[in-house]
Short mmCIF file of C-alpha atoms in Angstrom, two decimals:
data_model
loop_
_atom_site.label_atom_id
_atom_site.label_comp_id
_atom_site.label_asym_id
_atom_site.label_seq_id
_atom_site.Cartn_x
_atom_site.Cartn_y
_atom_site.Cartn_z
CA MET A 1 -3.19 -57.89 -37.29
CA THR A 2 -4.54 -61.41 -37.58
CA GLU A 3 -7.82 -63.23 -37.77
CA ALA A 4 -10.07 -63.10 -34.71
CA ARG A 5 -13.36 -64.90 -34.94
CA GLU A 6 -15.49 -65.95 -31.99
CA SER A 7 -19.09 -67.05 -31.76
CA ALA A 8 -20.90 -63.77 -31.26
CA GLY A 9 -24.47 -64.81 -30.61
CA PRO A 10 -26.69 -62.34 -28.78
CA HIS A 11 -26.48 -64.34 -25.54
CA ALA A 12 -22.83 -65.45 -25.69
CA ARG A 13 -20.78 -64.45 -22.65
CA ARG A 14 -17.22 -63.64 -23.71
CA THR A 15 -14.13 -65.17 -22.15
CA PRO A 16 -12.43 -62.59 -19.89
CA GLY A 17 -9.97 -60.46 -21.86
CA THR A 18 -11.83 -60.86 -25.15
CA PRO A 19 -12.69 -57.57 -26.91
CA CYS A 20 -16.49 -57.63 -26.73
CA TRP A 21 -17.62 -54.10 -27.67
CA VAL A 22 -16.37 -50.84 -29.17
CA SER A 23 -17.68 -47.44 -28.19
CA LEU A 24 -17.13 -43.89 -29.42
CA MET A 25 -17.73 -40.66 -27.46
CA VAL A 26 -18.30 -37.56 -29.60
CA HIS A 27 -19.53 -33.97 -29.39
CA GLY A 28 -22.08 -34.17 -32.20
CA LEU A 29 -24.11 -37.34 -31.78
CA ALA A 30 -26.60 -36.74 -34.60
CA THR A 31 -23.96 -35.90 -37.23
CA THR A 32 -21.83 -38.87 -36.15
CA GLU A 33 -24.82 -41.19 -36.50
CA GLU A 34 -25.31 -39.84 -40.01
CA PHE A 35 -21.66 -40.49 -40.95
CA TYR A 36 -21.53 -44.08 -39.72
CA GLY A 37 -25.05 -44.81 -40.87
CA GLU A 38 -24.06 -43.92 -44.41
CA LEU A 39 -20.63 -45.56 -44.22
CA PHE A 40 -21.52 -48.89 -42.60
CA GLY A 41 -25.29 -49.09 -43.00
CA TRP A 42 -25.85 -48.82 -39.26
CA GLU A 43 -29.18 -47.98 -37.66
CA PHE A 44 -29.44 -46.69 -34.10
CA ARG A 45 -31.50 -47.15 -30.96
CA PRO A 46 -31.12 -45.70 -27.45
CA GLY A 47 -28.79 -47.43 -25.00
CA PRO A 48 -27.93 -46.83 -21.31
CA GLN A 49 -27.72 -43.13 -20.44
CA GLN A 50 -25.49 -43.30 -17.33
CA LEU A 51 -22.76 -41.19 -18.97
CA GLY A 52 -25.13 -39.04 -21.02
CA PRO A 53 -26.92 -39.57 -24.37
CA TYR A 54 -25.89 -42.91 -25.86
CA VAL A 55 -27.04 -45.05 -28.78
CA ARG A 56 -26.29 -48.57 -29.92
CA ALA A 57 -25.48 -49.12 -33.58
CA LEU A 58 -27.31 -52.00 -35.24
CA LEU A 59 -26.56 -53.87 -38.45
CA ASP A 60 -29.38 -56.06 -39.73
CA GLY A 61 -30.88 -55.87 -36.23
CA HIS A 62 -27.66 -56.94 -34.47
CA GLU A 63 -25.84 -54.64 -32.04
CA VAL A 64 -22.30 -53.94 -33.26
CA ALA A 65 -21.06 -50.73 -31.54
CA GLY A 66 -22.00 -47.81 -29.32
CA ILE A 67 -21.82 -44.03 -29.71
CA GLY A 68 -22.24 -41.55 -26.86
CA GLN A 69 -22.24 -37.78 -26.53
CA LEU A 70 -19.56 -36.04 -24.50
CA PRO A 71 -20.67 -33.39 -22.00
CA PRO A 72 -20.10 -29.89 -23.48
CA ASP A 73 -17.59 -29.01 -20.76
CA ARG A 74 -15.45 -32.14 -21.23
CA ARG A 75 -12.53 -31.88 -23.64
CA LEU A 76 -11.81 -35.59 -23.82
CA PRO A 77 -10.24 -37.23 -26.88
CA VAL A 78 -12.73 -38.35 -29.50
CA ALA A 79 -11.66 -41.97 -30.06
CA TRP A 80 -12.97 -45.47 -30.57
CA THR A 81 -12.47 -47.48 -27.39
CA PRO A 82 -12.51 -51.30 -27.19
CA TYR A 83 -14.10 -52.93 -24.16
CA LEU A 84 -12.47 -56.07 -22.80
CA ALA A 85 -14.68 -58.68 -21.16
CA SER A 86 -14.48 -59.35 -17.43
CA ASP A 87 -16.40 -61.63 -15.05
CA ASP A 88 -15.84 -59.08 -12.24
CA VAL A 89 -15.18 -55.50 -13.35
CA ASP A 90 -14.42 -54.32 -9.81
CA GLN A 91 -11.74 -56.95 -9.37
CA THR A 92 -10.29 -56.20 -12.82
CA ALA A 93 -10.22 -52.47 -12.04
CA ASP A 94 -8.30 -53.20 -8.82
CA GLN A 95 -5.84 -55.29 -10.83
CA VAL A 96 -5.40 -52.43 -13.32
CA ARG A 97 -4.41 -50.10 -10.47
CA LEU A 98 -2.09 -52.67 -8.89
CA CYS A 99 -0.28 -53.09 -12.22
CA GLY A 100 0.34 -49.39 -12.73
CA GLY A 101 -2.70 -48.44 -14.77
CA THR A 102 -5.46 -45.97 -13.90
CA VAL A 103 -9.24 -46.15 -13.73
CA ALA A 104 -10.88 -42.95 -14.97
CA VAL A 105 -14.58 -43.90 -14.89
CA GLY A 106 -16.41 -46.42 -12.70
CA PRO A 107 -16.81 -49.19 -12.05
CA LEU A 108 -20.50 -48.35 -12.41
CA ASP A 109 -23.71 -50.04 -13.50
CA ALA A 110 -25.06 -49.37 -16.99
CA ALA A 111 -28.69 -50.05 -16.07
CA GLU A 112 -29.50 -53.74 -16.59
CA ALA A 113 -27.01 -54.00 -19.47
CA GLY A 114 -23.99 -54.69 -17.28
CA ARG A 115 -21.22 -53.07 -15.28
CA MET A 116 -18.37 -51.10 -16.79
CA ALA A 117 -15.22 -49.08 -16.21
CA ILE A 118 -12.93 -47.01 -18.39
CA ALA A 119 -9.23 -47.45 -17.68
CA ALA A 120 -5.78 -46.75 -19.10
CA ASP A 121 -2.65 -48.85 -19.17
CA PRO A 122 0.64 -47.50 -17.72
CA THR A 123 1.45 -45.75 -21.02
CA GLY A 124 -1.92 -43.95 -21.11
CA ALA A 125 -3.74 -46.06 -23.74
CA VAL A 126 -7.45 -46.05 -22.90
CA PHE A 127 -9.68 -49.14 -22.91
CA GLY A 128 -12.98 -50.19 -21.40
CA ILE A 129 -13.84 -53.13 -19.13
CA TRP A 130 -17.24 -54.79 -19.51
CA GLN A 131 -19.01 -57.21 -17.18
CA ALA A 132 -22.05 -58.43 -19.05
CA GLY A 133 -25.54 -58.30 -17.61
CA ALA A 134 -28.34 -58.27 -20.17
CA HIS A 135 -25.95 -56.92 -22.83
CA PHE A 136 -23.18 -59.30 -23.88
CA GLY A 137 -21.54 -57.05 -26.47
CA THR A 138 -21.20 -57.14 -30.24
CA SER A 139 -23.62 -59.76 -31.54
CA LEU A 140 -22.48 -59.97 -35.16
CA SER A 141 -19.05 -60.44 -36.74
CA GLY A 142 -17.44 -61.46 -39.99
CA VAL A 143 -19.49 -59.19 -42.27
CA PRO A 144 -18.92 -55.63 -43.56
CA GLY A 145 -19.73 -53.00 -40.96
CA THR A 146 -18.63 -55.03 -37.93
CA PRO A 147 -15.51 -54.75 -35.75
CA ALA A 148 -12.84 -57.15 -37.03
CA TRP A 149 -9.77 -56.57 -34.83
CA ASN A 150 -8.38 -54.37 -32.05
CA GLU A 151 -4.72 -53.41 -31.84
CA LEU A 152 -2.73 -51.39 -29.31
CA LEU A 153 -0.29 -48.97 -30.94
CA THR A 154 2.46 -48.16 -28.47
CA PHE A 155 6.17 -47.28 -28.31
CA GLU A 156 7.37 -50.86 -27.84
CA THR A 157 5.65 -54.06 -26.81
CA GLU A 158 7.90 -55.30 -24.03
CA SER A 159 7.19 -52.61 -21.45
CA VAL A 160 3.38 -52.81 -21.65
CA SER A 161 2.68 -56.43 -22.59
CA LYS A 162 3.22 -57.63 -19.01
CA PHE A 163 0.42 -55.31 -17.84
CA TYR A 164 -2.14 -56.91 -20.16
CA GLU A 165 -0.84 -60.40 -19.47
CA VAL A 166 -1.29 -60.01 -15.71
CA VAL A 167 -4.61 -58.12 -15.80
CA PHE A 168 -6.37 -60.24 -18.45
CA GLY A 169 -4.42 -63.49 -18.55
CA TYR A 170 -3.35 -63.26 -22.18
CA GLU A 171 -0.90 -65.64 -23.79
CA GLU A 172 1.59 -63.75 -25.96
CA GLU A 173 2.86 -64.76 -29.37
CA PRO A 174 5.59 -62.50 -30.78
CA VAL A 175 5.93 -62.04 -34.51
CA LEU A 176 9.46 -63.15 -35.33
CA SER A 177 10.51 -60.60 -37.90
CA ALA A 178 13.54 -58.31 -37.82
CA GLY A 179 12.56 -54.72 -37.20
CA PHE A 180 8.86 -55.57 -36.61
CA ASP A 181 7.77 -55.31 -32.97
CA TYR A 182 4.43 -57.09 -32.71
CA LEU A 183 2.68 -59.38 -30.23
CA THR A 184 -0.52 -61.29 -30.81
CA LEU A 185 -2.60 -61.66 -27.64
CA ARG A 186 -4.32 -65.02 -27.34
CA ILE A 187 -6.87 -66.58 -25.02
CA GLY A 188 -7.05 -70.36 -25.01
CA GLY A 189 -4.84 -70.38 -28.08
CA ARG A 190 -7.19 -68.10 -30.04
CA PRO A 191 -5.96 -64.67 -31.26
CA VAL A 192 -8.08 -61.85 -29.83
CA ALA A 193 -5.99 -58.65 -30.15
CA GLY A 194 -2.53 -57.32 -30.92
CA ILE A 195 0.15 -54.98 -29.57
CA HIS A 196 2.23 -53.14 -32.16
CA GLY A 197 5.35 -51.28 -31.08
CA VAL A 198 5.88 -48.47 -33.59
CA GLY A 199 8.53 -46.40 -31.77
CA HIS A 200 8.83 -42.90 -33.18
CA GLY A 201 6.07 -43.73 -35.67
CA LEU A 202 3.53 -43.12 -32.92
CA PRO A 203 1.55 -39.91 -33.60
CA ARG A 204 2.82 -37.19 -31.25
CA ASP A 205 -0.65 -35.77 -30.73
CA ARG A 206 -2.13 -39.12 -29.65
CA GLY A 207 0.43 -41.17 -27.77
CA PRO A 208 -0.22 -44.90 -27.20
CA HIS A 209 -3.78 -45.84 -28.15
CA TRP A 210 -6.03 -48.69 -29.18
CA LEU A 211 -7.08 -48.89 -32.83
CA THR A 212 -10.24 -50.66 -34.01
CA TYR A 213 -10.49 -52.26 -37.46
CA PHE A 214 -13.90 -52.53 -39.15
CA GLU A 215 -14.56 -55.00 -41.92
CA VAL A 216 -15.61 -53.57 -45.30
CA ALA A 217 -16.53 -55.10 -48.65
CA ASP A 218 -14.34 -52.75 -50.72
CA ALA A 219 -11.60 -50.74 -48.99
CA ASP A 220 -11.01 -48.34 -51.90
CA ALA A 221 -14.71 -47.56 -52.28
CA THR A 222 -14.95 -47.06 -48.51
CA LEU A 223 -12.14 -44.46 -48.61
CA ARG A 224 -13.95 -42.51 -51.31
CA GLN A 225 -17.09 -42.58 -49.21
CA VAL A 226 -15.21 -41.46 -46.08
CA THR A 227 -14.01 -38.30 -47.84
CA GLU A 228 -17.42 -37.64 -49.38
CA LEU A 229 -18.95 -37.79 -45.90
CA GLY A 230 -16.45 -35.31 -44.41
CA GLY A 231 -13.84 -37.70 -43.03
CA ARG A 232 -10.12 -37.97 -43.88
CA VAL A 233 -7.83 -40.69 -45.19
CA LEU A 234 -4.79 -40.97 -42.92
CA ARG A 235 -3.18 -44.02 -44.49
CA PRO A 236 -4.21 -45.02 -48.02
CA ALA A 237 -5.38 -48.55 -48.79
CA HIS A 238 -2.58 -51.08 -49.15
CA ASP A 239 -2.46 -54.84 -49.46
CA SER A 240 -1.32 -56.95 -46.51
CA GLU A 241 -1.37 -60.63 -45.69
CA HIS A 242 -4.66 -60.03 -43.89
CA GLY A 243 -6.35 -58.15 -46.72
CA ARG A 244 -6.54 -54.60 -48.02
CA VAL A 245 -6.16 -52.17 -45.12
CA ALA A 246 -6.46 -48.39 -44.65
CA THR A 247 -6.69 -45.93 -41.76
CA VAL A 248 -9.12 -43.01 -41.69
CA ALA A 249 -10.66 -40.43 -39.37
CA ASP A 250 -14.32 -39.48 -39.08
CA PRO A 251 -15.43 -35.81 -39.23
CA GLU A 252 -14.71 -35.32 -35.49
CA GLY A 253 -11.27 -36.89 -35.81
CA ALA A 254 -11.92 -40.38 -34.38
CA VAL A 255 -9.36 -42.68 -36.00
CA PHE A 256 -10.17 -46.21 -37.14
CA SER A 257 -8.97 -48.69 -39.74
CA VAL A 258 -10.89 -50.63 -42.35
CA VAL A 259 -9.97 -54.04 -43.70
CA GLN A 260 -11.19 -55.86 -46.76
CA GLU A 261 -10.71 -59.62 -46.57
CA PRO A 262 -8.36 -61.15 -49.17
CA ARG A 263 -10.14 -62.26 -52.28
#
């Protein structure tokens, strides 16, 4: 994990490949709103309904994330999904297929907000693709309750990094440390995401997947609140060079990490 800061004004179009939005699909929309509303101070308003009931989470009036409701007959994983910016989602989806990935949903229009697709890399890790229309993505960053970083957890970086490099044009910067398999993905020299090869440390029930970090003011207090609200602590808070970090799951099992900036 590393620092990723980009101007996130409400009308800022993101450079292709930049994580621009995170979205969660759940079975119980109302109870999930309650959990994240209490945890991060989010408020909610309706968003595009192309895939069913969907709300946008707001912090101080700024859109920071989306939550949708899964159809009752769909047994899809409940997981936070990062959306990567594209100037042409149809072309990007074609490139995903050409490079060995799959496209599960779309491309399709999300009303006037933009055009989107949901895809997976060759290892099965799911991500979204977003071509902005009226909605440019997360419009606030750098404060508690906002997405801070997105990281792909996979078996090893070498086999999948080429896919993301070709599809999104990333520059890769390996972390030179014995026994630590990590790549920082950069655009124009700026870090935007990471790939972490964890080998057998990958959860058997999940496989390769993207993990979203949310910024918090106090990681330890956040963990107490997570459990009080019905969630679980998967990895207790620990200090790292990037701050105090922990991994948790919400009441439906969606996994995410929280990070408290170094003091």
